[in-house]
Amino acid sequence: MPLPRPVTHVIFDMDGVLLDTERFYTEVTQAIVGRWGKVFDWSIKSNMIGRPAIDSARYLVETLALPMTPDDYLREREAMLAQLFPLAEAMPGARALTDALAARGVPQAVATSSGRRLFELKTTRHREWFAGFPVVVLGDDPRIARGKPAPDIFLLAAAELGASPTSCVVIEDAPAGVAAAHAAGMQVVAVPDPGMNAGQLAAADLVVASLTALNAADLGF
């Protein structure tokens, strides 16, 4: 099913869309909260993914009543994740889709809530691939005043691409990302994790089970 409106530019979220990193977040967070007999599942995670790290940490600590501060959680989590991120693989269909779009001359950007240090770790095995994106906007860019679900990061990506927001489509896996893209005036294709309640992404203009089920023609190219 094609998008409702034609687009000229494509903006990708990274975690859970281009790179299979979300499982690392789940594994590490469960290891931390499990010390107090807590369970980190998708009923909690779906309200965290895509948001700035500190916002997600506050939500986790409050929701699970953890006896630690959000900053303590983030410090512990980051130390553990730093060992795993360099192992990240591409999500199924991601490289094929971005290559197909590039072959058609479609301008593409990455807009991720990850800061520079984590971005470098996550893309350790994918330098050449990510170097092919003309625009990469990171979550710690000082020009971004608010994280997702605010539209700031996507508006900045569009500006860097020289595109009108209404001419962009965002590929996302998180409810906060879908909300951010719509707030920016962009269309959204959602690619939910199998563990997530897909209803949380129902606001997207198009929902696909995997990027293997999405091709350039579906985006109008």
Tab-separated table of C-alpha atoms in Angstrom:
chain	number	residue	atom	x	y	z
A	1	MET	CA	0.000	0.000	0.000
A	2	PRO	CA	1.586	3.301	-1.041
A	3	LEU	CA	1.863	6.381	1.118
A	4	PRO	CA	-1.034	8.861	1.016
A	5	ARG	CA	1.168	11.661	-0.388
A	6	PRO	CA	4.230	11.669	-2.652
A	7	VAL	CA	7.592	12.203	-0.933
A	8	THR	CA	11.079	13.134	-2.109
A	9	HIS	CA	13.284	12.421	0.925
A	10	VAL	CA	13.558	9.550	3.448
A	11	ILE	CA	14.640	9.881	7.091
A	12	PHE	CA	15.519	6.759	9.077
A	13	ASP	CA	15.553	6.215	12.802
A	14	MET	CA	18.488	3.948	13.649
A	15	ASP	CA	17.873	1.667	16.652
A	16	GLY	CA	15.466	-1.105	15.752
A	17	VAL	CA	15.123	0.225	12.194
A	18	LEU	CA	18.581	0.155	10.616
A	19	LEU	CA	20.495	-1.625	13.387
A	20	ASP	CA	19.446	-4.503	15.627
A	21	THR	CA	20.362	-2.812	18.900
A	22	GLU	CA	17.073	-2.831	20.792
A	23	ARG	CA	17.671	-6.367	22.031
A	24	PHE	CA	20.838	-5.134	23.740
A	25	TYR	CA	18.876	-2.475	25.615
A	26	THR	CA	16.361	-5.118	26.712
A	27	GLU	CA	19.043	-7.569	27.841
A	28	VAL	CA	21.026	-5.022	29.826
A	29	THR	CA	18.044	-3.324	31.428
A	30	GLN	CA	16.578	-6.651	32.527
A	31	ALA	CA	19.912	-7.565	34.093
A	32	ILE	CA	19.808	-4.328	36.098
A	33	VAL	CA	16.158	-4.361	37.218
A	34	GLY	CA	16.201	-8.105	37.812
A	35	ARG	CA	18.350	-7.560	40.898
A	36	TRP	CA	15.199	-6.273	42.596
A	37	GLY	CA	12.902	-8.922	41.146
A	38	LYS	CA	11.535	-6.539	38.509
A	39	VAL	CA	10.609	-7.421	34.913
A	40	PHE	CA	11.408	-5.213	31.943
A	41	ASP	CA	8.988	-6.099	29.180
A	42	TRP	CA	7.404	-4.388	26.190
A	43	SER	CA	4.592	-2.887	28.275
A	44	ILE	CA	7.321	-0.682	29.760
A	45	LYS	CA	9.832	-0.558	26.947
A	46	SER	CA	7.302	0.658	24.365
A	47	ASN	CA	6.926	3.845	26.410
A	48	MET	CA	10.693	4.359	26.501
A	49	ILE	CA	12.135	3.643	23.063
A	50	GLY	CA	12.910	6.555	20.831
A	51	ARG	CA	12.960	9.069	23.658
A	52	PRO	CA	16.043	10.824	25.061
A	53	ALA	CA	17.930	8.549	27.448
A	54	ILE	CA	17.270	10.604	30.575
A	55	ASP	CA	13.519	10.750	29.872
A	56	SER	CA	13.399	6.984	29.433
A	57	ALA	CA	15.475	6.444	32.568
A	58	ARG	CA	13.147	8.588	34.671
A	59	TYR	CA	10.145	6.651	33.362
A	60	LEU	CA	11.786	3.297	34.146
A	61	VAL	CA	12.886	4.213	37.659
A	62	GLU	CA	9.487	5.644	38.520
A	63	THR	CA	7.392	2.898	36.922
A	64	LEU	CA	9.334	0.033	38.493
A	65	ALA	CA	10.057	1.930	41.737
A	66	LEU	CA	13.754	1.174	41.441
A	67	PRO	CA	16.019	2.035	44.395
A	68	MET	CA	18.429	3.958	42.158
A	69	THR	CA	18.497	7.329	40.440
A	70	PRO	CA	17.954	7.699	36.686
A	71	ASP	CA	21.566	8.843	36.344
A	72	ASP	CA	22.846	5.786	38.219
A	73	TYR	CA	20.810	3.532	35.923
A	74	LEU	CA	22.185	5.235	32.813
A	75	ARG	CA	25.788	4.998	33.993
A	76	GLU	CA	25.470	1.306	34.733
A	77	ARG	CA	23.564	0.639	31.519
A	78	GLU	CA	26.039	2.473	29.313
A	79	ALA	CA	29.020	0.586	30.693
A	80	MET	CA	27.317	-2.718	29.880
A	81	LEU	CA	26.039	-1.592	26.475
A	82	ALA	CA	29.478	-0.402	25.416
A	83	GLN	CA	30.547	-4.050	25.334
A	84	LEU	CA	27.607	-5.092	23.129
A	85	PHE	CA	27.022	-2.266	20.666
A	86	PRO	CA	30.074	-2.977	18.479
A	87	LEU	CA	28.478	-6.368	17.705
A	88	ALA	CA	25.303	-4.817	16.249
A	89	GLU	CA	23.999	-6.306	13.016
A	90	ALA	CA	21.874	-4.623	10.366
A	91	MET	CA	18.127	-5.146	10.653
A	92	PRO	CA	16.680	-7.479	8.001
A	93	GLY	CA	16.095	-5.627	4.757
A	94	ALA	CA	17.641	-2.363	5.964
A	95	ARG	CA	20.766	-2.342	3.800
A	96	ALA	CA	18.847	-3.517	0.730
A	97	LEU	CA	16.279	-0.732	1.107
A	98	THR	CA	18.798	2.053	1.655
A	99	ASP	CA	20.906	0.795	-1.262
A	100	ALA	CA	17.837	0.684	-3.524
A	101	LEU	CA	16.907	4.232	-2.577
A	102	ALA	CA	20.471	5.428	-3.121
A	103	ALA	CA	20.496	3.796	-6.557
A	104	ARG	CA	17.446	5.900	-7.424
A	105	GLY	CA	19.130	9.055	-6.186
A	106	VAL	CA	16.790	9.483	-3.229
A	107	PRO	CA	18.313	11.740	-0.518
A	108	GLN	CA	18.374	9.931	2.833
A	109	ALA	CA	19.138	10.906	6.413
A	110	VAL	CA	19.564	9.169	9.762
A	111	ALA	CA	17.962	10.872	12.770
A	112	THR	CA	18.713	9.048	16.011
A	113	SER	CA	18.341	9.908	19.679
A	114	SER	CA	21.736	8.271	20.250
A	115	GLY	CA	24.579	10.617	21.090
A	116	ARG	CA	27.926	10.628	19.270
A	117	ARG	CA	29.722	8.107	21.509
A	118	LEU	CA	27.005	5.459	21.293
A	119	PHE	CA	26.498	6.099	17.580
A	120	GLU	CA	30.183	5.375	16.966
A	121	LEU	CA	29.964	2.147	18.977
A	122	LYS	CA	26.797	0.964	17.261
A	123	THR	CA	28.144	1.598	13.771
A	124	THR	CA	31.528	-0.036	14.419
A	125	ARG	CA	30.885	-2.736	11.812
A	126	HIS	CA	28.965	-0.470	9.439
A	127	ARG	CA	31.189	2.558	8.800
A	128	GLU	CA	30.956	2.369	5.012
A	129	TRP	CA	27.161	2.016	5.073
A	130	PHE	CA	26.553	4.994	7.336
A	131	ALA	CA	29.115	7.115	5.500
A	132	GLY	CA	26.745	6.845	2.528
A	133	PHE	CA	24.037	8.888	4.254
A	134	PRO	CA	24.457	12.551	3.295
A	135	VAL	CA	22.912	13.631	6.607
A	136	VAL	CA	23.219	12.050	10.074
A	137	VAL	CA	21.621	13.910	12.985
A	138	LEU	CA	22.462	12.712	16.493
A	139	GLY	CA	20.555	13.157	19.713
A	140	ASP	CA	23.241	15.255	21.385
A	141	ASP	CA	23.327	17.823	18.572
A	142	PRO	CA	23.146	21.199	20.371
A	143	ARG	CA	20.643	22.442	17.792
A	144	ILE	CA	18.047	19.999	19.137
A	145	ALA	CA	16.200	21.640	22.007
A	146	ARG	CA	13.750	18.790	22.681
A	147	GLY	CA	13.903	15.058	22.093
A	148	LYS	CA	11.225	12.838	20.589
A	149	PRO	CA	8.179	13.001	20.677
A	150	ALA	CA	8.948	16.658	19.890
A	151	PRO	CA	9.649	17.164	16.168
A	152	ASP	CA	13.019	18.919	16.566
A	153	ILE	CA	15.317	16.140	15.353
A	154	PHE	CA	13.274	15.448	12.230
A	155	LEU	CA	12.917	19.128	11.384
A	156	LEU	CA	16.689	19.494	11.662
A	157	ALA	CA	17.228	16.458	9.429
A	158	ALA	CA	14.881	17.912	6.813
A	159	ALA	CA	16.660	21.256	6.959
A	160	GLU	CA	20.034	19.536	6.536
A	161	LEU	CA	18.643	17.674	3.511
A	162	GLY	CA	17.289	20.926	2.086
A	163	ALA	CA	13.808	19.397	2.073
A	164	SER	CA	10.359	20.582	3.029
A	165	PRO	CA	9.106	18.530	6.008
A	166	THR	CA	5.941	17.647	4.102
A	167	SER	CA	8.114	16.049	1.401
A	168	CYS	CA	9.784	13.683	3.886
A	169	VAL	CA	8.837	10.229	5.097
A	170	VAL	CA	10.242	8.870	8.356
A	171	ILE	CA	10.901	5.172	9.024
A	172	GLU	CA	10.383	4.514	12.748
A	173	ASP	CA	9.830	1.726	15.272
A	174	ALA	CA	8.762	3.742	18.317
A	175	PRO	CA	5.513	5.498	19.277
A	176	ALA	CA	7.526	8.565	20.313
A	177	GLY	CA	9.146	8.621	16.893
A	178	VAL	CA	5.829	8.340	15.068
A	179	ALA	CA	4.484	11.230	17.137
A	180	ALA	CA	7.616	13.300	16.464
A	181	ALA	CA	7.422	12.753	12.719
A	182	HIS	CA	3.756	13.698	12.565
A	183	ALA	CA	4.444	16.765	14.692
A	184	ALA	CA	7.012	17.730	12.064
A	185	GLY	CA	4.398	17.417	9.322
A	186	MET	CA	5.969	14.266	7.891
A	187	GLN	CA	4.500	10.927	6.886
A	188	VAL	CA	5.633	7.855	8.813
A	189	VAL	CA	6.222	4.198	8.065
A	190	ALA	CA	6.276	2.145	11.276
A	191	VAL	CA	8.233	-1.088	11.664
A	192	PRO	CA	7.201	-2.428	15.084
A	193	ASP	CA	9.211	-4.942	17.039
A	194	PRO	CA	7.313	-8.267	17.147
A	195	GLY	CA	7.108	-7.918	20.941
A	196	MET	CA	5.380	-4.561	20.813
A	197	ASN	CA	1.642	-4.012	20.754
A	198	ALA	CA	1.295	-2.868	17.136
A	199	GLY	CA	-1.712	-0.777	18.166
A	200	GLN	CA	0.718	1.686	19.713
A	201	LEU	CA	1.931	2.488	16.208
A	202	ALA	CA	-1.497	2.603	14.570
A	203	ALA	CA	-1.139	6.349	13.961
A	204	ALA	CA	1.556	5.681	11.350
A	205	ASP	CA	0.640	6.183	7.696
A	206	LEU	CA	1.891	2.701	6.853
A	207	VAL	CA	2.840	-0.238	9.099
A	208	VAL	CA	5.089	-3.067	7.879
A	209	ALA	CA	6.300	-6.129	9.745
A	210	SER	CA	9.874	-5.731	8.521
A	211	LEU	CA	11.911	-3.664	6.095
A	212	THR	CA	12.062	-6.808	3.981
A	213	ALA	CA	8.371	-6.076	3.261
A	214	LEU	CA	9.073	-2.475	2.197
A	215	ASN	CA	10.573	-1.439	-1.127
A	216	ALA	CA	11.337	1.787	-2.928
A	217	ALA	CA	8.091	1.560	-4.899
A	218	ASP	CA	6.067	1.485	-1.665
A	219	LEU	CA	7.588	4.881	-0.867
A	220	GLY	CA	6.793	6.208	-4.333
A	221	PHE	CA	10.250	5.849	-5.890
